[in-house]
mmCIF file of C-alpha atoms in Angstrom:
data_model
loop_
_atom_site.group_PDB
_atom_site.id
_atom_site.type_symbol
_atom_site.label_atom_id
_atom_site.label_comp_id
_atom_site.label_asym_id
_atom_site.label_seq_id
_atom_site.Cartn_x
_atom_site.Cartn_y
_atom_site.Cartn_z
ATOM 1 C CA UNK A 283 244.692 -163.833 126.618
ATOM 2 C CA UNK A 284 246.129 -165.282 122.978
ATOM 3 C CA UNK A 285 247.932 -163.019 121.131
ATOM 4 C CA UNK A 286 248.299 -162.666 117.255
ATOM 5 C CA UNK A 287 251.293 -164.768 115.625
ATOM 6 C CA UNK A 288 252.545 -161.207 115.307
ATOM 7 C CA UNK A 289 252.594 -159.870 118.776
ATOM 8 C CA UNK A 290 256.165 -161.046 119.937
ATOM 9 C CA UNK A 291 257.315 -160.704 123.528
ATOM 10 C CA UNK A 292 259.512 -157.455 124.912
ATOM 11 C CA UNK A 293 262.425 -158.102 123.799
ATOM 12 C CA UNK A 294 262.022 -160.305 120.658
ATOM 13 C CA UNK A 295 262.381 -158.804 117.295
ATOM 14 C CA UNK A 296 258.393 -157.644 116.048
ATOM 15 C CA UNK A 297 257.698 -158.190 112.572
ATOM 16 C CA UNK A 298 257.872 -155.440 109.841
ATOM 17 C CA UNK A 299 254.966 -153.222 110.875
ATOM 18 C CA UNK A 300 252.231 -153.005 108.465
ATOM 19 C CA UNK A 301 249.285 -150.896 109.800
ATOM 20 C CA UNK A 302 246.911 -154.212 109.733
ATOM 21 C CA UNK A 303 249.423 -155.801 111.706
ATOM 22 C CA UNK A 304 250.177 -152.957 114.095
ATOM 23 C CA UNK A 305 246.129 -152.828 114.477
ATOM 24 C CA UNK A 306 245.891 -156.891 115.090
ATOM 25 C CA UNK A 307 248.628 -155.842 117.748
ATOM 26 C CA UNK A 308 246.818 -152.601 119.289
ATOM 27 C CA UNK A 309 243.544 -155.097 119.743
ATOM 28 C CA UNK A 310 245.368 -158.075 121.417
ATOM 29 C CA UNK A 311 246.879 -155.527 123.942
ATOM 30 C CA UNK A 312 243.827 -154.040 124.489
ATOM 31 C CA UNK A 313 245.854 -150.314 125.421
ATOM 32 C CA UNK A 314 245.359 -147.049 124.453
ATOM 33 C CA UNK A 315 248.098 -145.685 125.738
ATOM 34 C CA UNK A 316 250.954 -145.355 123.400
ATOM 35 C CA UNK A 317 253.669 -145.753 125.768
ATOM 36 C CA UNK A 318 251.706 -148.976 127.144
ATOM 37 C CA UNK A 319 251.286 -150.335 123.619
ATOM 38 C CA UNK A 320 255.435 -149.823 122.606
ATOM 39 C CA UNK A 321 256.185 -151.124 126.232
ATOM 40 C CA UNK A 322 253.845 -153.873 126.215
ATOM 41 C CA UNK A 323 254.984 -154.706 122.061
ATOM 42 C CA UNK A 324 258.734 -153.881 122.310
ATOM 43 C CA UNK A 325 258.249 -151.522 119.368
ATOM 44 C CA UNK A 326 260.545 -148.232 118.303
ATOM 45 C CA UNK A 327 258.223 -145.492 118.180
ATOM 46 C CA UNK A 328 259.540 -144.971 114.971
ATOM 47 C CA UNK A 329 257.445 -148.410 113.810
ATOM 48 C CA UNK A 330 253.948 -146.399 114.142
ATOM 49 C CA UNK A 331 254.873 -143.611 112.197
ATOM 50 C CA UNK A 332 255.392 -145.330 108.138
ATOM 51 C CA UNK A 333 253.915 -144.112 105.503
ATOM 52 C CA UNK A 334 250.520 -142.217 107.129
ATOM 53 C CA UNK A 335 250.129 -144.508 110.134
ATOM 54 C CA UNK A 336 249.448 -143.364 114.003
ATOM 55 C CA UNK A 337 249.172 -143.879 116.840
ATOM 56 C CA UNK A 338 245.322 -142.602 116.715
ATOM 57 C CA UNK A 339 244.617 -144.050 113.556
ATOM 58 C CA UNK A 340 245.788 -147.219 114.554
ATOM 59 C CA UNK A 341 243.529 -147.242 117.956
ATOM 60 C CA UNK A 342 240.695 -145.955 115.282
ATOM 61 C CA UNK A 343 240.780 -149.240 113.603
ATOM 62 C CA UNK A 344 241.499 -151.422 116.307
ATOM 63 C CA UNK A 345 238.020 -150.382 118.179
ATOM 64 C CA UNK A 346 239.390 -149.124 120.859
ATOM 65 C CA UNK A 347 238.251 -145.000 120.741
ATOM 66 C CA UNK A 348 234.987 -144.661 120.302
ATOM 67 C CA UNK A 349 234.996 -140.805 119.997
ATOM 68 C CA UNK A 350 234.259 -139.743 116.411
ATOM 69 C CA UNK A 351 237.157 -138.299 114.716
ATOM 70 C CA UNK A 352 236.763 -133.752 114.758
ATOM 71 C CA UNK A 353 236.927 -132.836 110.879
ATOM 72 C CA UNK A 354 240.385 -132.269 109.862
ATOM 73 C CA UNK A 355 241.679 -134.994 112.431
ATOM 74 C CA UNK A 356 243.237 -137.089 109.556
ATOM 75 C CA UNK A 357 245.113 -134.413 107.558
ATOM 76 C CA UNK A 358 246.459 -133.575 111.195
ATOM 77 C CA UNK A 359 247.455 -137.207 112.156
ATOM 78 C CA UNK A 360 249.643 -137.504 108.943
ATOM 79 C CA UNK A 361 251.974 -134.617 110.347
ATOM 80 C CA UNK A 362 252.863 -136.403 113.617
ATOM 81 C CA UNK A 363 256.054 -137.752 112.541
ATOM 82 C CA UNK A 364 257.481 -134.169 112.808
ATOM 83 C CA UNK A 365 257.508 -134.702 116.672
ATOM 84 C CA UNK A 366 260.060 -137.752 116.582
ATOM 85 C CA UNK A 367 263.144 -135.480 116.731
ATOM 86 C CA UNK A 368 262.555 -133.610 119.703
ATOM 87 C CA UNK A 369 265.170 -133.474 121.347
ATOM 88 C CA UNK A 370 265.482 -130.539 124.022
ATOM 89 C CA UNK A 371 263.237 -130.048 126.904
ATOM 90 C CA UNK A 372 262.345 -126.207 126.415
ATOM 91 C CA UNK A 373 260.405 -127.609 122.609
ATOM 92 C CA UNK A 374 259.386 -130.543 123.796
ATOM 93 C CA UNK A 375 257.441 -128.730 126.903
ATOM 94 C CA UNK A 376 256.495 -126.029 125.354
ATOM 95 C CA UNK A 377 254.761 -128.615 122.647
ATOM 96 C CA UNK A 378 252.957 -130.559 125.483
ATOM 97 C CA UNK A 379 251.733 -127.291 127.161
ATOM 98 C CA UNK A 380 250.588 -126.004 123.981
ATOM 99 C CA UNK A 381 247.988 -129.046 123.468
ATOM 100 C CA UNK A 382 247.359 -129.325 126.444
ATOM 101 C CA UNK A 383 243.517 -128.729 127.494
ATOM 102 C CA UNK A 384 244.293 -125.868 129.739
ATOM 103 C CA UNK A 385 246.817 -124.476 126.729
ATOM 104 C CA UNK A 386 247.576 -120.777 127.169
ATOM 105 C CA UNK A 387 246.394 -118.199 124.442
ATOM 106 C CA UNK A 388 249.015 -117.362 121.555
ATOM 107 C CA UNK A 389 248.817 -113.592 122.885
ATOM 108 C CA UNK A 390 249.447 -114.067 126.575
ATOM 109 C CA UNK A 391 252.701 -116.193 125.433
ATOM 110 C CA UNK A 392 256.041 -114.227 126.326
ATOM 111 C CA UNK A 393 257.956 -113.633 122.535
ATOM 112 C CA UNK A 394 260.356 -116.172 123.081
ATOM 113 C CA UNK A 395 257.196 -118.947 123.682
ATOM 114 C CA UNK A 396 255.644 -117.224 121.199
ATOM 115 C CA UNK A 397 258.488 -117.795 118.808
ATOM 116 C CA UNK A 398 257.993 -121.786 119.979
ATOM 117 C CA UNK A 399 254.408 -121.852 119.434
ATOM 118 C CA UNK A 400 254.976 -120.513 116.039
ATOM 119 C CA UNK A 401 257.221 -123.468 115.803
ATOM 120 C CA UNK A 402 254.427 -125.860 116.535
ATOM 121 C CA UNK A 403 252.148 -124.380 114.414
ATOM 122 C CA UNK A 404 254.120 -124.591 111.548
ATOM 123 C CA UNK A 405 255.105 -128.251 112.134
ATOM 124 C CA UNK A 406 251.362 -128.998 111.407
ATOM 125 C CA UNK A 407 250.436 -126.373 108.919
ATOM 126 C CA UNK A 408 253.156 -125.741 106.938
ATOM 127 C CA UNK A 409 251.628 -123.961 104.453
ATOM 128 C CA UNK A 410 249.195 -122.060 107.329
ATOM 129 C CA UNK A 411 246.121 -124.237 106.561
ATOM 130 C CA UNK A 412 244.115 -121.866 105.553
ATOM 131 C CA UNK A 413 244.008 -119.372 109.161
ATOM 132 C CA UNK A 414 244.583 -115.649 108.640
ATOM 133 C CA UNK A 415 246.255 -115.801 112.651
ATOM 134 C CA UNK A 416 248.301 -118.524 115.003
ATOM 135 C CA UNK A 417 245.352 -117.634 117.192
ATOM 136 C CA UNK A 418 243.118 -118.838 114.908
ATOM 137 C CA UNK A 419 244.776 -122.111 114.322
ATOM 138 C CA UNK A 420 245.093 -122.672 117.888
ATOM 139 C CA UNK A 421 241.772 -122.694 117.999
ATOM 140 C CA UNK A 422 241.248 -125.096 115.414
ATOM 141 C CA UNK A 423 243.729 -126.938 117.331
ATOM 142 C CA UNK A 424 241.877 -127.107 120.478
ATOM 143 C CA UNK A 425 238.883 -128.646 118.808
ATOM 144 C CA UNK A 426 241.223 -131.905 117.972
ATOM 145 C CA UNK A 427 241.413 -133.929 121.381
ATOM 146 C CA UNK A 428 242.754 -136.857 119.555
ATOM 147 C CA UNK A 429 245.363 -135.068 117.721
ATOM 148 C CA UNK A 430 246.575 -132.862 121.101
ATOM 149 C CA UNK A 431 246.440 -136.072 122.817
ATOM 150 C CA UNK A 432 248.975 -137.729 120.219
ATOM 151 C CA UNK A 433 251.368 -135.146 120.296
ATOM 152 C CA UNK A 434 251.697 -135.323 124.045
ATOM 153 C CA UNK A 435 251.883 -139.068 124.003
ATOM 154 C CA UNK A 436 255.062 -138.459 121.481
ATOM 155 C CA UNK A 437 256.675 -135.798 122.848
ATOM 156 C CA UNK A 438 256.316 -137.136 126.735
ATOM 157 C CA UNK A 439 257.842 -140.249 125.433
ATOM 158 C CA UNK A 440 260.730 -138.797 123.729
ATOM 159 C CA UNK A 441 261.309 -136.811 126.678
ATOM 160 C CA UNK A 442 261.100 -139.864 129.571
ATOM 161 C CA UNK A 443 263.268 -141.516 127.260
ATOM 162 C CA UNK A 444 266.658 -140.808 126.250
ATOM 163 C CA UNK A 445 265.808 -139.114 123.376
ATOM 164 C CA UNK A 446 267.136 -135.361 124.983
ATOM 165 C CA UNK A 447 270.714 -133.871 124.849
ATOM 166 C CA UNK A 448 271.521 -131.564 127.511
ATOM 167 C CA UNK A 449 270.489 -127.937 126.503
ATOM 168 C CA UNK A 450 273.497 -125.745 124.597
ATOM 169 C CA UNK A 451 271.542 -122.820 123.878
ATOM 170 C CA UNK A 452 272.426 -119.924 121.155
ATOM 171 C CA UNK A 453 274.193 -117.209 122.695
ATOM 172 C CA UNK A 454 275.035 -113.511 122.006
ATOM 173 C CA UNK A 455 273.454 -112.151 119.098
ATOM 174 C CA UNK A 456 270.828 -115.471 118.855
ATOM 175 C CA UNK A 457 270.476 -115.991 122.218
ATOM 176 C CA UNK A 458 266.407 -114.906 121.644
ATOM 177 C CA UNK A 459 266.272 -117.434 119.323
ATOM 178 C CA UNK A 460 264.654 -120.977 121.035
ATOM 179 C CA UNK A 461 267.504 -123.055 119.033
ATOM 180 C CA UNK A 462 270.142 -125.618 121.002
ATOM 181 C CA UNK A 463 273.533 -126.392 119.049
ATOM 182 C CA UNK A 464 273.331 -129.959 118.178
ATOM 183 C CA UNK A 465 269.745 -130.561 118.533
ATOM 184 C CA UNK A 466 267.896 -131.489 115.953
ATOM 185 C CA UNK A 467 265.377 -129.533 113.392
ATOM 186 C CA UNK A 468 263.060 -129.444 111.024
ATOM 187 C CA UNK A 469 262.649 -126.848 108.125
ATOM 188 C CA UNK A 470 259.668 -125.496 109.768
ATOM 189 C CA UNK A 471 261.092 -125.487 112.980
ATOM 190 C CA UNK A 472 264.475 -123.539 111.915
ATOM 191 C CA UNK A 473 262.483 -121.750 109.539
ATOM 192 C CA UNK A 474 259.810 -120.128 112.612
ATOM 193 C CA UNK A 475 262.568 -119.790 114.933
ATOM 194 C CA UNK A 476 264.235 -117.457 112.895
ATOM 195 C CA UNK A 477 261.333 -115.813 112.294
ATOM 196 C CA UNK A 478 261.006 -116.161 108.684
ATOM 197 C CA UNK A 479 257.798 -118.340 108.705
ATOM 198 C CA UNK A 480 254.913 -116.311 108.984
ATOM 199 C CA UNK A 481 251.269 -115.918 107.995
ATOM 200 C CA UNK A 482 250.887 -113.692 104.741
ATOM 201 C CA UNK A 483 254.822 -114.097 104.250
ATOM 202 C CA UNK A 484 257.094 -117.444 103.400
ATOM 203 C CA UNK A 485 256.014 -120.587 104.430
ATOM 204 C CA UNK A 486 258.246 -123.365 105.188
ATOM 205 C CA UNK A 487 255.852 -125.469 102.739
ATOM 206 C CA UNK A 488 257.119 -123.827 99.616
ATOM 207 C CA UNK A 489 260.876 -123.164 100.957
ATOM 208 C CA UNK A 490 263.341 -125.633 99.179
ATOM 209 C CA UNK A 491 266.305 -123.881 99.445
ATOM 210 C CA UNK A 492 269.500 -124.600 101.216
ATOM 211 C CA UNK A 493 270.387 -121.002 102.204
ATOM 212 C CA UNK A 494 268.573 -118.553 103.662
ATOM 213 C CA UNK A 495 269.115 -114.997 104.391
ATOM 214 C CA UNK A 496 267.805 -113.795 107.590
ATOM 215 C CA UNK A 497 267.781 -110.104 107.458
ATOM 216 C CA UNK A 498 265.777 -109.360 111.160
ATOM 217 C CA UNK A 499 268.822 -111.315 112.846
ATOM 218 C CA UNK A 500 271.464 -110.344 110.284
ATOM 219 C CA UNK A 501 272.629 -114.273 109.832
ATOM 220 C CA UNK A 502 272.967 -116.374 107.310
ATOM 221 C CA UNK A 503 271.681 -120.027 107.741
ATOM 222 C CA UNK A 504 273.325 -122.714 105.819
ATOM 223 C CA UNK A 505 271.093 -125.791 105.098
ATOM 224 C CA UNK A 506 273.308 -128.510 104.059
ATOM 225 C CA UNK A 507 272.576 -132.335 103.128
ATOM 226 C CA UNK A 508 275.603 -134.561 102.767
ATOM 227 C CA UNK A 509 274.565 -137.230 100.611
ATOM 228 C CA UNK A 510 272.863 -135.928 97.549
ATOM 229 C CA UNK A 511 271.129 -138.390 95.252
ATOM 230 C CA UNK A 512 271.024 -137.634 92.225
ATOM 231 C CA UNK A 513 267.068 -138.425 92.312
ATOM 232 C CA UNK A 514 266.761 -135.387 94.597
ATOM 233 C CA UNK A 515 269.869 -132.983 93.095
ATOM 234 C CA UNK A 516 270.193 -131.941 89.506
ATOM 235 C CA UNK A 517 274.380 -131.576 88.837
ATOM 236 C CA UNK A 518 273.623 -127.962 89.050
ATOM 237 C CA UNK A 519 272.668 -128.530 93.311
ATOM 238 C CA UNK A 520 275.331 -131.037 94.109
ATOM 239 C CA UNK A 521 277.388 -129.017 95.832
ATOM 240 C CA UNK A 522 280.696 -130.879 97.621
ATOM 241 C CA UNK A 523 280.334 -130.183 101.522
ATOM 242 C CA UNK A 524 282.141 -132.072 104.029
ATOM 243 C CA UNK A 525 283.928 -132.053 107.198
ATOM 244 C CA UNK A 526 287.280 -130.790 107.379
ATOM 245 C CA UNK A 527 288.022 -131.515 111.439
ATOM 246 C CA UNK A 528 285.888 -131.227 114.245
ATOM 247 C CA UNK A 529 285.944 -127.133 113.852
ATOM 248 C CA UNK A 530 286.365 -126.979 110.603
ATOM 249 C CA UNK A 531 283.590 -127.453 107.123
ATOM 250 C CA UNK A 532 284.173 -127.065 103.614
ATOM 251 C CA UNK A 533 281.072 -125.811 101.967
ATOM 252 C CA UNK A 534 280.294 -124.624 98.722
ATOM 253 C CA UNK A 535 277.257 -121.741 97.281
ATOM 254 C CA UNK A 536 275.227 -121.871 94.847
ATOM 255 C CA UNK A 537 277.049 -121.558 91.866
ATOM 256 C CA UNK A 538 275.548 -118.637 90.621
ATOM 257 C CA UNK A 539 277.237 -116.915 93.828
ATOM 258 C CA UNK A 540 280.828 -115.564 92.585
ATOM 259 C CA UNK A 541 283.078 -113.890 95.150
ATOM 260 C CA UNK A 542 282.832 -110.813 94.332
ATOM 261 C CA UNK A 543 278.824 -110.598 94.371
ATOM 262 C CA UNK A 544 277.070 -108.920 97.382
ATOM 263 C CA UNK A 545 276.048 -112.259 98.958
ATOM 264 C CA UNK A 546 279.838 -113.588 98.194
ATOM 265 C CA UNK A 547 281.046 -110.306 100.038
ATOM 266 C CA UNK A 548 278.759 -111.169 103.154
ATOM 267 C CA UNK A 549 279.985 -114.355 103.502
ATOM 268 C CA UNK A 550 283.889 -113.123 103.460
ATOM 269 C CA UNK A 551 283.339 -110.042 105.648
ATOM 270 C CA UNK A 552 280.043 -111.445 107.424
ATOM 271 C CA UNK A 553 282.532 -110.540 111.306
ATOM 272 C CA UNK A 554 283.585 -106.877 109.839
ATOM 273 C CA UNK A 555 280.029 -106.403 108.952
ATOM 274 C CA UNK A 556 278.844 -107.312 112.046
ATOM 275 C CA UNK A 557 276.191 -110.325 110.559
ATOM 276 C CA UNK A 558 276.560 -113.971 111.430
ATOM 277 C CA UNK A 559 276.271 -117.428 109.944
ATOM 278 C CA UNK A 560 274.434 -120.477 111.458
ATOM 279 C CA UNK A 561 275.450 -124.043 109.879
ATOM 280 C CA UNK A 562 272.758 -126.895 110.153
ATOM 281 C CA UNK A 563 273.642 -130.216 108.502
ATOM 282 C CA UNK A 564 271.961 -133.584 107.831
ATOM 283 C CA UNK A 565 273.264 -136.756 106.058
ATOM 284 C CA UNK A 566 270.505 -137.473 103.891
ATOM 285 C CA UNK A 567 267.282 -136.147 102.372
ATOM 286 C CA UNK A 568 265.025 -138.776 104.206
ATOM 287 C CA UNK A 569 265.515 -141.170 106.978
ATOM 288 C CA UNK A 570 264.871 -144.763 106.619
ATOM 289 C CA UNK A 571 261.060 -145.042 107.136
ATOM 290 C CA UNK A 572 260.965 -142.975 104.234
ATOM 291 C CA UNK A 573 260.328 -139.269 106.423
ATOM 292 C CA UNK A 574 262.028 -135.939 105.475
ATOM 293 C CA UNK A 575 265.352 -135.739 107.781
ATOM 294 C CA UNK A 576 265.856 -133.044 110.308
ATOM 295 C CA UNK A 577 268.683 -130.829 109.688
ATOM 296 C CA UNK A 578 271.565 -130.644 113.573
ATOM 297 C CA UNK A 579 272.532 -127.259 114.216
ATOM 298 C CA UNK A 580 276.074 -126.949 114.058
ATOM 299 C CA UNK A 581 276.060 -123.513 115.282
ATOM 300 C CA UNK A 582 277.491 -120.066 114.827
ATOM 301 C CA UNK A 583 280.960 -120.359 112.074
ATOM 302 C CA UNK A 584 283.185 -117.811 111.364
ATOM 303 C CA UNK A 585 284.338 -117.243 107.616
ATOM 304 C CA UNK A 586 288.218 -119.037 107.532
ATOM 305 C CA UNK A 587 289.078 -118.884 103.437
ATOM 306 C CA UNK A 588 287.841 -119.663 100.437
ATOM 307 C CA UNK A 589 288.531 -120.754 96.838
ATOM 308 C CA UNK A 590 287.049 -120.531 93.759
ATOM 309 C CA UNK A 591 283.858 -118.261 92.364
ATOM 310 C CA UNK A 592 280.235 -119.478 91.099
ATOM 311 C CA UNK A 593 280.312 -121.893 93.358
ATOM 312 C CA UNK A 594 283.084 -120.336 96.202
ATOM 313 C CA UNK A 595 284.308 -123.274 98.274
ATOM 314 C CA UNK A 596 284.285 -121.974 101.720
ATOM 315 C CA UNK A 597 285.902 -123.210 104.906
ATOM 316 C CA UNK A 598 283.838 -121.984 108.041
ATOM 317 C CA UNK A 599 285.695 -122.635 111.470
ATOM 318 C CA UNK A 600 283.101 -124.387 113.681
ATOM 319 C CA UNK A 601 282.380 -121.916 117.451
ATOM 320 C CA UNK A 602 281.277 -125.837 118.874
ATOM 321 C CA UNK A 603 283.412 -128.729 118.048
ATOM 322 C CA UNK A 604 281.240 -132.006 116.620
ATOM 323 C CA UNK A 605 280.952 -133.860 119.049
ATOM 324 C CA UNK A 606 281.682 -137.861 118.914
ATOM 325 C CA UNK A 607 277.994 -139.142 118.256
ATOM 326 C CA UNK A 608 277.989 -136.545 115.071
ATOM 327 C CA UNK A 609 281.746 -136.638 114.507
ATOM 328 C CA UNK A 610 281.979 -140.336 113.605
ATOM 329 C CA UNK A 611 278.829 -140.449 111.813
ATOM 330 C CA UNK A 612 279.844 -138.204 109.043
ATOM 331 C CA UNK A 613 281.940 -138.913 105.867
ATOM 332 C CA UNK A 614 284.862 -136.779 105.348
ATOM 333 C CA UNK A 615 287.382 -135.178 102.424
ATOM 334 C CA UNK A 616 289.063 -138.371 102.110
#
């Protein structure tokens, strides 16, 4: 068979995907599976998820499914970036098992899958979609072959790959909560885990803060973003957060938060008050394909010192060291 001028050989560098080339591509391979198609075309997986492209849509265009598309199917297909930072096993098969054909009801789920399906079902609704229940979207969800199928395309991917970090679950207090330190999340993920997401209550859709209060769990979870454009943060949100060491981060409130306010006293005398703080970070607002950027989770920190009032500038002491792959990535005080 010819291929396209485009289609280069495993190993070769493809050309900048454009979804007319990626469909010229799909056809001249003649695959519908999407590990066959980034095997066969030496493509990231990254390369078929710009802008609203996927894998589906691209397979829809090149001729090659000739199921019609179930209502909804589009709106659905632009959310399956969200998958490409799975990184831990327990999400990543939960996920599968979820859209799966044989998928399990919502209310036979034990809480803590639960608490993961919740998870998935905010990564594609996240402003609930209209349902009153998760059952309800699952539902929905079932009647979307082409969308179920995409997800477990991704996700198996990621997870023959070497995409996953071994596990390092929460412990103690969080250990209910389906979180590993130094994986990576989105804000619907972190948001559902904690349990905050829900159906009649806040939705990760409309949350664009970068601190939360988690009163169920008594924790504080600490959204930061290193680089801050000024496109994206007004002078008033440009708060100075860095790494210190490897176990230690300088961080600084909102600056209507003085020291001396109730949520300035939590922070100081979160251990004596028996409530807990959760640090997840991420270097940038959006990754290169243009995508909002998961947040890591550093894990549990412990209150050190502080300076200053409206913003405080606090130093938490890090339970997990950063490891090297995070540690050398990140810009520092100096």
């Amino acid at each position: 068979m010819s291929h396209p001028e485009s289609v280069k050989p495993v190993g070769a560098s493809p050309t900048k995907p454009t979804v007319s080339i990626l469909v010229q591509e799909a056809k001249a391979f003649g695959v519908t599976r999407l590990a066959d198609f980034l095997d066969r075309s030496g493509r990231e997986i990254t390369d078929l998820y710009r802008g609203s492209i996927s894998w589906t849509t691209v397979l829809r265009r090149a001729e090659l499914v000739s199921a019609p598309a179930a209502p909804g199917e589009q709106e659905l297909l632009k959310r399956m970036h969200v998958f490409l930072h799975a990184d831990d096993a327990e999400r990543a098969g939960a996920y599968i098992r979820l859209v799966s054909d044989d998928a399990p009801l919502y209310g036979s789920l034990s809480e803590r899958d639960k608490t993961l399906a919740r998870m998935l079902f905010f990564n594609l609704w996240d402003k609930a979609g209209g349902f009153t229940s998760y059952e309800e979207g699952f539902d929905a969800l079932r009647e979307q072959p082409a969308v179920r199928s995409e997800i477990g395309q991704v996700l198996t991917h990621l997870m023959e790959g070497k995409a996953l970090r071994p596990p390092m679950p929460l412990a103690g207090p969080h250990a209910h909560i389906p979180l590993n330190v130094h994986h990576d999340y989105n804000r619907s993920e972190i948001l559902a885990a904690l349990g905050v997401a829900r159906l009649g209550g806040q939705l990760p859709g409309y949350f664009a803060q970068g601190v939360l209060w988690d009163a169920d769990n008594r924790t504080d979870a600490l959204l930061i973003t290193l680089n801050k454009s000024e496109r994206d943060f007004s002078p008033t949100t440009s708060y100075k957060d860095y790494p210190l060491s490897r176990t230690r981060f300088h961080w600084e409130s909102q600056n209507s938060t003085a020291d001396t306010s109730p949520t300035g006293q939590r922070y100081q005398q979160h251990v004596q008050r028996g409530s807990h703080i959760l640090l997840f970070l991420r270097a940038d607002k959006d990754t290169p394909t243009g995508k909002a950027q998961p947040w890591t989770l550093l894990g549990p920190a412990t209150y050190e010192r502080h300076t200053g009032s409206k913003p405080m500038a606090i130093t938490w002491s890090l339970h997990h060291p950063l490891p090297d792959e995070i540690w050398t990535s990140l810009p520092s005080a100096g």
